[in-house]
PDB file of C-alpha atoms and ligand atoms in Angstrom:
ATOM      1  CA  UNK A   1      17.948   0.937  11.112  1.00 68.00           C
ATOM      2  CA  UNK A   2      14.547  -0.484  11.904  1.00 90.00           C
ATOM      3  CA  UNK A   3      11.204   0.393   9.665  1.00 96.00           C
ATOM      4  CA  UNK A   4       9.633   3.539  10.270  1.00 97.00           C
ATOM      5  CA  UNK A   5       7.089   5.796   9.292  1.00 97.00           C
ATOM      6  CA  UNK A   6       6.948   9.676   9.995  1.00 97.00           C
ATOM      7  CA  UNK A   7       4.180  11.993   9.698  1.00 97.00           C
ATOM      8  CA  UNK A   8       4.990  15.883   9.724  1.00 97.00           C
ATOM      9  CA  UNK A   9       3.647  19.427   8.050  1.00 96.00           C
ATOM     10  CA  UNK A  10       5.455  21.361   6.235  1.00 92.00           C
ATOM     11  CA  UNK A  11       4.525  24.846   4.184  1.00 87.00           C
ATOM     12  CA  UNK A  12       3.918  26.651   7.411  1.00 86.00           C
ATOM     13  CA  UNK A  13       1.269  23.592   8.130  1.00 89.00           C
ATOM     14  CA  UNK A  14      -0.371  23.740   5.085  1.00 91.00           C
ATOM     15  CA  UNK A  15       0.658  20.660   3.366  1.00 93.00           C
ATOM     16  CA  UNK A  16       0.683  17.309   5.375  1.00 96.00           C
ATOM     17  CA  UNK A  17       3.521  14.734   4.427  1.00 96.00           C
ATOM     18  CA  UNK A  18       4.020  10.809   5.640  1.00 97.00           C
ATOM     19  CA  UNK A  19       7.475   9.342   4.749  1.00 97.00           C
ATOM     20  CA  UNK A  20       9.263   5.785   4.949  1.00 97.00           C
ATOM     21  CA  UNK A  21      11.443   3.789   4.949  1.00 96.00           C
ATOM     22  CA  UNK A  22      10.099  -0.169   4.502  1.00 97.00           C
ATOM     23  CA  UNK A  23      12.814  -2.576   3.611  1.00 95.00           C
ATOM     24  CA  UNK A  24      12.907  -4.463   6.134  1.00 96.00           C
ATOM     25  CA  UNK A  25       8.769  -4.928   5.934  1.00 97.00           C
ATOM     26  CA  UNK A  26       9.015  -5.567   2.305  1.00 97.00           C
ATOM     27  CA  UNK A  27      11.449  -7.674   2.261  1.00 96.00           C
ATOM     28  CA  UNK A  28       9.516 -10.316   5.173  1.00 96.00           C
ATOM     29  CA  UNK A  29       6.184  -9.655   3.137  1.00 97.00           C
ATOM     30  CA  UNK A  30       7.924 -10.754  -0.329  1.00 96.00           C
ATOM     31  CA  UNK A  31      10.445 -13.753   1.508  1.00 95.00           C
ATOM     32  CA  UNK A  32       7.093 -15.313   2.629  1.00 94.00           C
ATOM     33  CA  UNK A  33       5.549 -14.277  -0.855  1.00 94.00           C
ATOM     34  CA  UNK A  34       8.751 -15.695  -2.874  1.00 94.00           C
ATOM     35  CA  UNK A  35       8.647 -13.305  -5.376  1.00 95.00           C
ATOM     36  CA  UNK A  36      10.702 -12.614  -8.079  1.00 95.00           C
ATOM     37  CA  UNK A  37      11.995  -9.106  -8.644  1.00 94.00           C
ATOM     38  CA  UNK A  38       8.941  -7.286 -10.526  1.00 96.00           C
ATOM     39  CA  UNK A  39       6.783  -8.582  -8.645  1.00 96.00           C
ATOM     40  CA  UNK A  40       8.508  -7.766  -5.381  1.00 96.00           C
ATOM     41  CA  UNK A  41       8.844  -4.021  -6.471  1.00 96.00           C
ATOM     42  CA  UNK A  42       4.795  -4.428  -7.429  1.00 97.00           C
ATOM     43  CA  UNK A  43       3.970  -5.891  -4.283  1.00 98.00           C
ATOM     44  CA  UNK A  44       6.224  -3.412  -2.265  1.00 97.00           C
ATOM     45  CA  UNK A  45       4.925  -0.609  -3.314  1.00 98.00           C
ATOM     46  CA  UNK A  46       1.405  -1.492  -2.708  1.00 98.00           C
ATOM     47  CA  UNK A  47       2.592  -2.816   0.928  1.00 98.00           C
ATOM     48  CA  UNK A  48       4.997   1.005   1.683  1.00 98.00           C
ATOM     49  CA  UNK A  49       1.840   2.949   0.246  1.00 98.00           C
ATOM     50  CA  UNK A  50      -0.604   0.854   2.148  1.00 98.00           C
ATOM     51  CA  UNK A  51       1.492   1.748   5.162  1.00 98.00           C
ATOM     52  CA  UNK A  52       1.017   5.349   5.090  1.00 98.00           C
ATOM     53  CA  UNK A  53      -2.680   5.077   4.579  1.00 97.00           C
ATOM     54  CA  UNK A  54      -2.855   3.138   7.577  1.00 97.00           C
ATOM     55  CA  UNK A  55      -1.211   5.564   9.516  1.00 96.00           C
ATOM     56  CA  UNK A  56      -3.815   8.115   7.975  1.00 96.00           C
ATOM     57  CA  UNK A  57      -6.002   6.360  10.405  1.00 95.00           C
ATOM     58  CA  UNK A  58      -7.243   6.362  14.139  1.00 93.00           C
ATOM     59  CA  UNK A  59      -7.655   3.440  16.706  1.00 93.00           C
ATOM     60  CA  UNK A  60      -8.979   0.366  15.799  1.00 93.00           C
ATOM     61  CA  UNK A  61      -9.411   1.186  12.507  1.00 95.00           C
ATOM     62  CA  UNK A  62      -8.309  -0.921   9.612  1.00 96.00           C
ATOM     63  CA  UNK A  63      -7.390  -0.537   5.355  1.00 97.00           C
ATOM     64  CA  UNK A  64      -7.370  -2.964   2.939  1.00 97.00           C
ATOM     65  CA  UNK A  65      -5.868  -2.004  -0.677  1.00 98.00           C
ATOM     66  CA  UNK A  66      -6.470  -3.972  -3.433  1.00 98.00           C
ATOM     67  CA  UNK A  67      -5.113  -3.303  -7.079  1.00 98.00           C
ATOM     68  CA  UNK A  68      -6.943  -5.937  -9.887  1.00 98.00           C
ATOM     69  CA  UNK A  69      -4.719  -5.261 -12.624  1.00 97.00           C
ATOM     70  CA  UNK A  70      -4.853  -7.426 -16.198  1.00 97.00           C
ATOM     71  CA  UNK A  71      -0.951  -8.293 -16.215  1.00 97.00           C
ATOM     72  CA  UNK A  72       0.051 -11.540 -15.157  1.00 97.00           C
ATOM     73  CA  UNK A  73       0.687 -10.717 -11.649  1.00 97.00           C
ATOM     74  CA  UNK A  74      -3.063 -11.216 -11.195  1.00 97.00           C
ATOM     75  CA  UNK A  75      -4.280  -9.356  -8.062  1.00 97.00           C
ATOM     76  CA  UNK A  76      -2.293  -7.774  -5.134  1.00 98.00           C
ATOM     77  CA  UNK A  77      -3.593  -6.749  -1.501  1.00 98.00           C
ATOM     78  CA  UNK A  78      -2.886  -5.226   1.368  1.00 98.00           C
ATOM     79  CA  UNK A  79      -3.889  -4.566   5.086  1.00 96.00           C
ATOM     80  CA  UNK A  80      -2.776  -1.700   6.620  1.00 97.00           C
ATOM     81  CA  UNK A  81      -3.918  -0.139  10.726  1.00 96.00           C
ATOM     82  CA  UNK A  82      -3.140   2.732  12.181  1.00 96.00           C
ATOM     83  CA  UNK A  83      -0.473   0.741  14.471  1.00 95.00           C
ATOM     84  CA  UNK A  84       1.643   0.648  10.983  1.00 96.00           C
ATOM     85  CA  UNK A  85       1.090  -2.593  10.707  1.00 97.00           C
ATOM     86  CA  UNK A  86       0.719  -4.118   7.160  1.00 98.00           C
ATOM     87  CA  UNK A  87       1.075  -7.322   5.368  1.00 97.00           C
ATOM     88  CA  UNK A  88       0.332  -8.628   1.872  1.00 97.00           C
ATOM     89  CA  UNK A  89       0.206 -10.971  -1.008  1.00 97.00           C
ATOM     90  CA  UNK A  90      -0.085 -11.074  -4.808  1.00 97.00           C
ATOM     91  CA  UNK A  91      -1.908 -13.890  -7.001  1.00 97.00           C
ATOM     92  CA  UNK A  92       0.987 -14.761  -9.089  1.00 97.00           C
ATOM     93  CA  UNK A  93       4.610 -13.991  -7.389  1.00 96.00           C
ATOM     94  CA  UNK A  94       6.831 -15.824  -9.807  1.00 96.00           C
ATOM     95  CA  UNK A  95       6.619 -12.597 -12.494  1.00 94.00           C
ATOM     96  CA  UNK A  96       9.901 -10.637 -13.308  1.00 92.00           C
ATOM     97  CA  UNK A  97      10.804  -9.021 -16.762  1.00 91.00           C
ATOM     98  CA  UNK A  98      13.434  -7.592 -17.811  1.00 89.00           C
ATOM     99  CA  UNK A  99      14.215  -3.706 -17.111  1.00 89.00           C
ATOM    100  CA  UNK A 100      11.870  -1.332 -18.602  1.00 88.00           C
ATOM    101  CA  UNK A 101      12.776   1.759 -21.226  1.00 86.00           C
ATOM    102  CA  UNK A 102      13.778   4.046 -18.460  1.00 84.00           C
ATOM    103  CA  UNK A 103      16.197   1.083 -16.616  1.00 84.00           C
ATOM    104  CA  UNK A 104      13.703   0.701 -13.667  1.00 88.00           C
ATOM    105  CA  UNK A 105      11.551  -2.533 -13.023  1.00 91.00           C
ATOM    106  CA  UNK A 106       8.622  -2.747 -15.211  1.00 94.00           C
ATOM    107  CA  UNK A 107       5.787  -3.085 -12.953  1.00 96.00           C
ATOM    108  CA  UNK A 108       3.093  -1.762 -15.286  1.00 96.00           C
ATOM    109  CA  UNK A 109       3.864  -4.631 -17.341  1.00 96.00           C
ATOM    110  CA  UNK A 110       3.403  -7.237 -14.376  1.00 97.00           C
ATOM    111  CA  UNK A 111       0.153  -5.128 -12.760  1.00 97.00           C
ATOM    112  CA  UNK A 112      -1.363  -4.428 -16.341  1.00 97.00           C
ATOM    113  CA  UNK A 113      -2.534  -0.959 -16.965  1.00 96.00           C
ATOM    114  CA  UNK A 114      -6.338  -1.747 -17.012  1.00 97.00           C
ATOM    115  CA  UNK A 115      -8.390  -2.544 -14.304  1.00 98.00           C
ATOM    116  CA  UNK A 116      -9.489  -1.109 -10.911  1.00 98.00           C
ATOM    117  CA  UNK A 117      -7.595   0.010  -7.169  1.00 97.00           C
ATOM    118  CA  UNK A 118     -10.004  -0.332  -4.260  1.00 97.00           C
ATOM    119  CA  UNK A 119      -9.822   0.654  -1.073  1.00 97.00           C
ATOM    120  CA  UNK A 120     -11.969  -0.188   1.680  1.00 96.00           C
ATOM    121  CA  UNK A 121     -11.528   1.200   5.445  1.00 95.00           C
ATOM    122  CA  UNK A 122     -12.750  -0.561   8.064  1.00 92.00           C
ATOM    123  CA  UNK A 123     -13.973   2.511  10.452  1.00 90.00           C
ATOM    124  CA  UNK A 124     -15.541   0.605  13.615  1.00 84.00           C
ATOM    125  CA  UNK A 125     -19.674   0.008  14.522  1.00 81.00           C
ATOM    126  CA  UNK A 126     -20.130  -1.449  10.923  1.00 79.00           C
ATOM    127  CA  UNK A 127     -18.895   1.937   9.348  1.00 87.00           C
ATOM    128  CA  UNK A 128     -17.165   1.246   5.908  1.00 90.00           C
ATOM    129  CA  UNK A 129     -15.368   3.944   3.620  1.00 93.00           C
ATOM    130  CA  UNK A 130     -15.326   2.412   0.214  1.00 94.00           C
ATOM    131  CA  UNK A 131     -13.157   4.100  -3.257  1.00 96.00           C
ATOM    132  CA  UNK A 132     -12.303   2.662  -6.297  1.00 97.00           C
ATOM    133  CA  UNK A 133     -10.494   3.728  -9.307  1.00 97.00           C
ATOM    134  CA  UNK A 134      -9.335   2.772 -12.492  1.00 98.00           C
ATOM    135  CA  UNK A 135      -5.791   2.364 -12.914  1.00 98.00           C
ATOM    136  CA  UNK A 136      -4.344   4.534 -14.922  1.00 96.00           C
ATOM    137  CA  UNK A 137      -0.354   4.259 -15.346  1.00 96.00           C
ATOM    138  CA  UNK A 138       0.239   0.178 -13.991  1.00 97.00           C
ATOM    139  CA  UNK A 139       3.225   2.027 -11.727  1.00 96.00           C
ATOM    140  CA  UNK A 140       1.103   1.807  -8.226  1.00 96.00           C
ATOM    141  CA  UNK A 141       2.496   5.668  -7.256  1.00 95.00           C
ATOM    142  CA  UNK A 142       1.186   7.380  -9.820  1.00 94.00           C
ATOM    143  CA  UNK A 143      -2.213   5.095  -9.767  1.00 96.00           C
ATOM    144  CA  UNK A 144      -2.697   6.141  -5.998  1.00 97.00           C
ATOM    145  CA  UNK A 145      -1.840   9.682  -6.825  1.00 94.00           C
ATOM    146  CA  UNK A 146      -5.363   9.518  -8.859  1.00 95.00           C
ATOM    147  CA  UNK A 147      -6.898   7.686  -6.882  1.00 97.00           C
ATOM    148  CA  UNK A 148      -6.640  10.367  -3.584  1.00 95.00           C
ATOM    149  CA  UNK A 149      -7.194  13.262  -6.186  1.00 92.00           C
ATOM    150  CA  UNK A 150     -10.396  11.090  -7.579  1.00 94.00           C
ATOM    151  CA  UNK A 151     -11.716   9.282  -4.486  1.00 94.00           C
ATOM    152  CA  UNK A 152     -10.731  10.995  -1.860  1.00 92.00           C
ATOM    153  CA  UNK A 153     -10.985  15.080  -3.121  1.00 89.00           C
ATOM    154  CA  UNK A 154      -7.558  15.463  -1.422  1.00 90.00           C
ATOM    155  CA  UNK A 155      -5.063  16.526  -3.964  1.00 89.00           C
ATOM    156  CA  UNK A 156      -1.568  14.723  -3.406  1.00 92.00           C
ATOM    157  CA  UNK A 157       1.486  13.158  -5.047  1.00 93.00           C
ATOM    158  CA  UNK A 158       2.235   9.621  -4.170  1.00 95.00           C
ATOM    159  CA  UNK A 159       5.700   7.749  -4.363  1.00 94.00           C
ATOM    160  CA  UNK A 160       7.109   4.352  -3.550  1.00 96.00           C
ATOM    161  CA  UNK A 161       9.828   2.523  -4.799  1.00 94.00           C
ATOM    162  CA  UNK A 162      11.227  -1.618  -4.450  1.00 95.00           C
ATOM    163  CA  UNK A 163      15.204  -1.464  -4.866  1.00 93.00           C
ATOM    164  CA  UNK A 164      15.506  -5.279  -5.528  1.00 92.00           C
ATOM    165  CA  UNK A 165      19.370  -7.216  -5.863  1.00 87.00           C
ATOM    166  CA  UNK A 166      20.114  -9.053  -8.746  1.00 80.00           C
ATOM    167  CA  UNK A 167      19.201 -12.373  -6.612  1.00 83.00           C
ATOM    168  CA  UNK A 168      15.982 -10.799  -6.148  1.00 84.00           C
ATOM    169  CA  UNK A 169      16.081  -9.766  -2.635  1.00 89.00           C
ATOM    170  CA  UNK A 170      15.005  -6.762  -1.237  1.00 93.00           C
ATOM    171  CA  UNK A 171      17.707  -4.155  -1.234  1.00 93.00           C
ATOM    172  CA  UNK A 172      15.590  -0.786   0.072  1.00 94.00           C
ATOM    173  CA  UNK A 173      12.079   0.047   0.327  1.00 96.00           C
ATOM    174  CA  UNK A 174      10.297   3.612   0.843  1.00 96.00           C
ATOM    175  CA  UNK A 175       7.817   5.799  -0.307  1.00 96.00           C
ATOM    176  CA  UNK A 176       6.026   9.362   0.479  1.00 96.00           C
ATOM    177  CA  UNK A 177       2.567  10.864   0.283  1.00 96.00           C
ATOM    178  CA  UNK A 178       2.012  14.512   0.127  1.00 95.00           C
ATOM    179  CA  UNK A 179      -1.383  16.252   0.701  1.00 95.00           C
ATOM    180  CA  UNK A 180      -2.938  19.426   0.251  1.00 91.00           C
ATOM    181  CA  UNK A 181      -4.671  20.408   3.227  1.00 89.00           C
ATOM    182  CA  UNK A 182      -7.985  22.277   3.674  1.00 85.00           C
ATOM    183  CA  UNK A 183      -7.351  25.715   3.490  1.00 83.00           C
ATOM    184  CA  UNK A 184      -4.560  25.994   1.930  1.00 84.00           C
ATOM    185  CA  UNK A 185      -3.527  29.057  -0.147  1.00 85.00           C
ATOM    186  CA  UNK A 186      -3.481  28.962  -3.727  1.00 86.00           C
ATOM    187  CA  UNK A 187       0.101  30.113  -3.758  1.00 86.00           C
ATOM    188  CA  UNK A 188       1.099  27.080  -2.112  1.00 83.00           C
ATOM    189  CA  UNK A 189      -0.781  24.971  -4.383  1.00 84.00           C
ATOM    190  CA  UNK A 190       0.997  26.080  -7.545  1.00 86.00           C
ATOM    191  CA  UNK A 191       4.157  26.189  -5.304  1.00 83.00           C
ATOM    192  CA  UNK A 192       3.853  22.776  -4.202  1.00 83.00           C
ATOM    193  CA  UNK A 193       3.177  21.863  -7.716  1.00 83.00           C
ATOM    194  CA  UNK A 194       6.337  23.424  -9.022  1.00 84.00           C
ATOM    195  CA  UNK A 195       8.353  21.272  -6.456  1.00 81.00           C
ATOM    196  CA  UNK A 196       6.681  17.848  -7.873  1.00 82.00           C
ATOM    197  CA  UNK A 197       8.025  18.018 -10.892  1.00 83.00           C
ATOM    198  CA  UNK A 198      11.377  18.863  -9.668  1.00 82.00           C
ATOM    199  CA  UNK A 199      11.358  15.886  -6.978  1.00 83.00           C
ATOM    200  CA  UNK A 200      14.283  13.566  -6.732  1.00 83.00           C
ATOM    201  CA  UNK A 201      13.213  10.067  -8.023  1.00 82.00           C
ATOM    202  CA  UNK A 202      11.920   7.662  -5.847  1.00 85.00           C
ATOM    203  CA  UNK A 203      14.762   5.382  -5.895  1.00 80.00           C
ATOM    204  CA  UNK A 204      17.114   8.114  -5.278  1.00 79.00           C
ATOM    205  CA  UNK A 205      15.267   8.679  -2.146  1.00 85.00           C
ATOM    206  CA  UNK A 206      15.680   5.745  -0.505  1.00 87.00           C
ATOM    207  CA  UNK A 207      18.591   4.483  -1.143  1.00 81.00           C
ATOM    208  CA  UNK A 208      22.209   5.953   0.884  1.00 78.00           C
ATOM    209  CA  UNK A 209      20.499   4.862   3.726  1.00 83.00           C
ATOM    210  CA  UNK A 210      18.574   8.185   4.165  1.00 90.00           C
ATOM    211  CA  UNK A 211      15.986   7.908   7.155  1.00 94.00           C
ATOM    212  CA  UNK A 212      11.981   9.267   6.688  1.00 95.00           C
ATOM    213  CA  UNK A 213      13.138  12.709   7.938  1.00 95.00           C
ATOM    214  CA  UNK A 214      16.094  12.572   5.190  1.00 93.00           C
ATOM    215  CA  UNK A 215      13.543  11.788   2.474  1.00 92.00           C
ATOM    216  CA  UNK A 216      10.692  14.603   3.701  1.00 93.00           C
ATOM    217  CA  UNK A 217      13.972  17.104   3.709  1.00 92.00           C
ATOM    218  CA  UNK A 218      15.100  16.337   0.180  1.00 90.00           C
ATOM    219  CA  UNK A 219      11.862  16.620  -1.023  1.00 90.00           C
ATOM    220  CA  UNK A 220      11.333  20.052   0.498  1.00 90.00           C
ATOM    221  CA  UNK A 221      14.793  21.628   0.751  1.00 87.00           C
ATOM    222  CA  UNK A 222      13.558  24.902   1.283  1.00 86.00           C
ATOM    223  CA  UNK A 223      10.919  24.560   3.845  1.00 88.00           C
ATOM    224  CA  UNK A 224      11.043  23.455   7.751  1.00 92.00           C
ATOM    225  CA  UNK A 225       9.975  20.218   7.826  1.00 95.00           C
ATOM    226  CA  UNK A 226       7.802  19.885  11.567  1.00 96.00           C
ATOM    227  CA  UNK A 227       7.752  16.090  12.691  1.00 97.00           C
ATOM    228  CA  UNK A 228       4.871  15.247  13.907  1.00 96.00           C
ATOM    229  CA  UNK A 229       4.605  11.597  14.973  1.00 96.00           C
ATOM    230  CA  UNK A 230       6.917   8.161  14.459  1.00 97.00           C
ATOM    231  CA  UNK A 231       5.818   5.399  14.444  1.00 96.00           C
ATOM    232  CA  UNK A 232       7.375   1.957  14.008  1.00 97.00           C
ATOM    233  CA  UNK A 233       6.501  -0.100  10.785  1.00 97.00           C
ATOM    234  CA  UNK A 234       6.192  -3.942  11.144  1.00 95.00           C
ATOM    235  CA  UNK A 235       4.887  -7.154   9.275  1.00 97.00           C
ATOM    236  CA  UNK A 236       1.750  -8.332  10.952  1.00 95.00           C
ATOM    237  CA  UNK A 237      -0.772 -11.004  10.152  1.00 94.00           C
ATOM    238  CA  UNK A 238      -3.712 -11.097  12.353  1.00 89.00           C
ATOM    239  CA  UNK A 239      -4.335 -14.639  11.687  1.00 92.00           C
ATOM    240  CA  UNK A 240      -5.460 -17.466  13.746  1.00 93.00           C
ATOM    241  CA  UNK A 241      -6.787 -20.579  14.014  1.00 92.00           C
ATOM    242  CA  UNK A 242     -10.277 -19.459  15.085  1.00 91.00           C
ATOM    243  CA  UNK A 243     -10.202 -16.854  11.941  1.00 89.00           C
ATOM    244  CA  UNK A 244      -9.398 -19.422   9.634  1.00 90.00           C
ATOM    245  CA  UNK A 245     -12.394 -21.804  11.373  1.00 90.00           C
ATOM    246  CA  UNK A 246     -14.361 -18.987  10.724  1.00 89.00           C
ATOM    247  CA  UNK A 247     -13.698 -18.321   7.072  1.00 87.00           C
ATOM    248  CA  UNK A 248     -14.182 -22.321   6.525  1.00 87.00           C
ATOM    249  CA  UNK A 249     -17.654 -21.839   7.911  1.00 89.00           C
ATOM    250  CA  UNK A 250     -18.319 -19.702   5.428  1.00 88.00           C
ATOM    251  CA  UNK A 251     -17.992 -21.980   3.024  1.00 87.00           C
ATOM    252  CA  UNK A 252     -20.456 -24.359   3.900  1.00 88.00           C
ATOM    253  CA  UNK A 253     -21.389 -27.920   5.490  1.00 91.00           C
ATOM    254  CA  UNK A 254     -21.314 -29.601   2.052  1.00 91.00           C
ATOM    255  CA  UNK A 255     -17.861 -28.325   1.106  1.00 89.00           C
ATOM    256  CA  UNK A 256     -16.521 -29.469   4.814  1.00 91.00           C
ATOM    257  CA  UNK A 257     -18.049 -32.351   4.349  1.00 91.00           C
ATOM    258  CA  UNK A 258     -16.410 -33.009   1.197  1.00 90.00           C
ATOM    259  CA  UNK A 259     -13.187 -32.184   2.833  1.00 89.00           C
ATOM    260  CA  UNK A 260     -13.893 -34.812   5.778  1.00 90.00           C
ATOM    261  CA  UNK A 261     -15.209 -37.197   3.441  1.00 91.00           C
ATOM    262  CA  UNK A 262     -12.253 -36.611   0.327  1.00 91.00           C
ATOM    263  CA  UNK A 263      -8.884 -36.108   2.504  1.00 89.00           C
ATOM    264  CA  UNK A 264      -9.893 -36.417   6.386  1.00 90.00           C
ATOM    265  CA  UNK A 265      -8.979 -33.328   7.153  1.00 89.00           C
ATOM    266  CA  UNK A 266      -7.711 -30.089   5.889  1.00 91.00           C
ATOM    267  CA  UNK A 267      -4.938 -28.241   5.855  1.00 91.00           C
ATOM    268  CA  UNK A 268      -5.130 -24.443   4.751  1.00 90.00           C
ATOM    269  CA  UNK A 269      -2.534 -21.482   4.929  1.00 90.00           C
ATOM    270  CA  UNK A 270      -2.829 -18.036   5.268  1.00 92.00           C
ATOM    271  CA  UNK A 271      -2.734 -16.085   2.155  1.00 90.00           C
ATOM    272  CA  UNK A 272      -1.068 -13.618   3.652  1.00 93.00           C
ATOM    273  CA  UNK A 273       1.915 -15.332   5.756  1.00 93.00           C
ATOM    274  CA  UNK A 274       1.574 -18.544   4.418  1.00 90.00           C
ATOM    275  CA  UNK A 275       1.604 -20.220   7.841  1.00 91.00           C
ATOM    276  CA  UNK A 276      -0.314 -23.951   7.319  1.00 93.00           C
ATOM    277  CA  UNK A 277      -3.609 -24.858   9.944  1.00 94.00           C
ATOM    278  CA  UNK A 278      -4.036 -28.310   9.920  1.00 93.00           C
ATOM    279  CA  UNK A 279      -7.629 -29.778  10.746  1.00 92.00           C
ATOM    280  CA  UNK A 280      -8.140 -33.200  11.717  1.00 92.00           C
ATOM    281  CA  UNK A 281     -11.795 -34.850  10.528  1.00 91.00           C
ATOM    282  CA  UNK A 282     -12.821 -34.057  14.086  1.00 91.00           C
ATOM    283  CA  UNK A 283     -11.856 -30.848  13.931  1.00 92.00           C
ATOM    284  CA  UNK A 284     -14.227 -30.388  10.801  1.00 91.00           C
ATOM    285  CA  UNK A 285     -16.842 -32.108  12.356  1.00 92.00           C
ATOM    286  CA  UNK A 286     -17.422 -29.146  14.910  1.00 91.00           C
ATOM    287  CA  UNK A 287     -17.614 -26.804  12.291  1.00 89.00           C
ATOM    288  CA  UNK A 288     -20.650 -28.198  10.899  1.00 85.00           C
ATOM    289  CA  UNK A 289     -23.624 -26.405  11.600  1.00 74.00           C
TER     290      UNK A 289
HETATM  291 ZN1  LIG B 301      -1.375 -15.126   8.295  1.00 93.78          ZN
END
């Protein structure tokens, strides 16, 4: 089963819901990241979250997630589009520990459990949505459940969970966000907050091979799930040649000079994909100003 992503109502359309089911995403964002296990269940998260905001979105529009933690992982971001398209990276990948209190990965302990989530959303015509909050458990769900209650005003409950083989590899990926929609009653508002606290756990979820639809049903047994839209989820870097030219630019004639003048040439790789552009001294030349 390829990567998808669902988006559907349920509550008699009162409460909005986005499942999926990543692995095979994850697991091409965190082979081309190498990480080790913690990490990978960090990273993944962020990436299967990032996802779902991105299909939140409309057109052209773009996200990009970024959670500055004090653990050792260092930073991790993401780039979501409304084409469920996402890729990302983390600042230290080789970071695994061993199994936390409850048995599960201990990703607080790689993210840290002070510092800040940002988001920013790219809107089109030089429109910019900007939110940032601290983080508050290290786990990513519960750190983006505050953050849509806290920047956003939408009240919502947030899951994603990394199943990782011993070797490290990505064994299952998936997540859900659920969202109070204007309007809604406050019966279903204390109803829907009864059913939190009884939902299966995230790793339960997406593991047996259940689909997006299977996961949206077991977290609302009782209630009709409506489908709304699939879409497919994929790994995508938007880089190029020209983009990286134009990053270089930014930093300056002196520091391409240096470059020219140090190793004639360059060669940098994409953060994100870690594909390597090589630049000949030429090539540097023209990018002088
Ligand atoms: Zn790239």
């Amino acid at each position: 089963m390829g990567d998808y992503l669902i988006k559907a109502t349920t509550n008699k359309g009162m409460v909005r819901a986005y499942g999926v089911i990543s692995t095979q995403t994850v697991k091409e964002v965190c082979e081309r990241q190498d990480t080790w296990a913690t990490a990978s269940a960090a990273l993944g998260r962020t990436v299967t979250i990032t996802a779902m905001m991105g299909a939140m979105l409309k057109g052209e529009d773009t996200i990009t997630v970024k959670v500055q933690g004090d653990g050792p992982i260092g930073g991790i971001i993401a780039d979501g589009n409304a084409k469920a398209e996402v890729r990302g990276y983390v600042t230290n990948p080789h970071v695994d520990f061993d199994l936390n209190a409850f048995g599960k990965l201990d990703v607080a302990r790689a993210v840290g459990t002070n510092g800040t989530i940002s988001v920013v959303k790219d809107l089109g015509l030089k429109d910019y949505f900007t939110g940032e909050v601290p983080i508050i458990s290290g786990e990513i769900g519960e750190d983006f459940t505050y953050y849509f209650a806290h920047s956003e005003q939408t009240p919502s409950a947030v899951g994603a969970g990394v199943l990782v083989n011993p070797n490290h590899s990505v064994l299952a990926a998936g997540g859900f966000i659920i969202q109070v929609m204007p309007g809604a009653t406050e019966e279903v508002i204390q109803q829907l907050e009864e059913q939190i606290q009884a939902f299966p756990a995230i790793s339960t979820l997406i593991q047996d091979e259940n689909t997006p639809e299977d996961l949206l049903q077991l977290l609302f047994p009782e209630e009709e799930v409506k489908i709304l839209e699939r879409l497919p989820l994929q790994f995508h870097c938007g880089c190029s040649k020209e983009r990286i030219e134009q990053a270089m630019m930014g930093l300056g004639n002196e520091e391409i000079r240096s470059m020219m003048e140090e190793d004639h040439g360059a060669e940098v790789s994409c953060h994100f994909c870690n594909e390597v552009y090589h630049f000949t001294e030429e090539e540097l030349q023209a990018l002088i100003k």
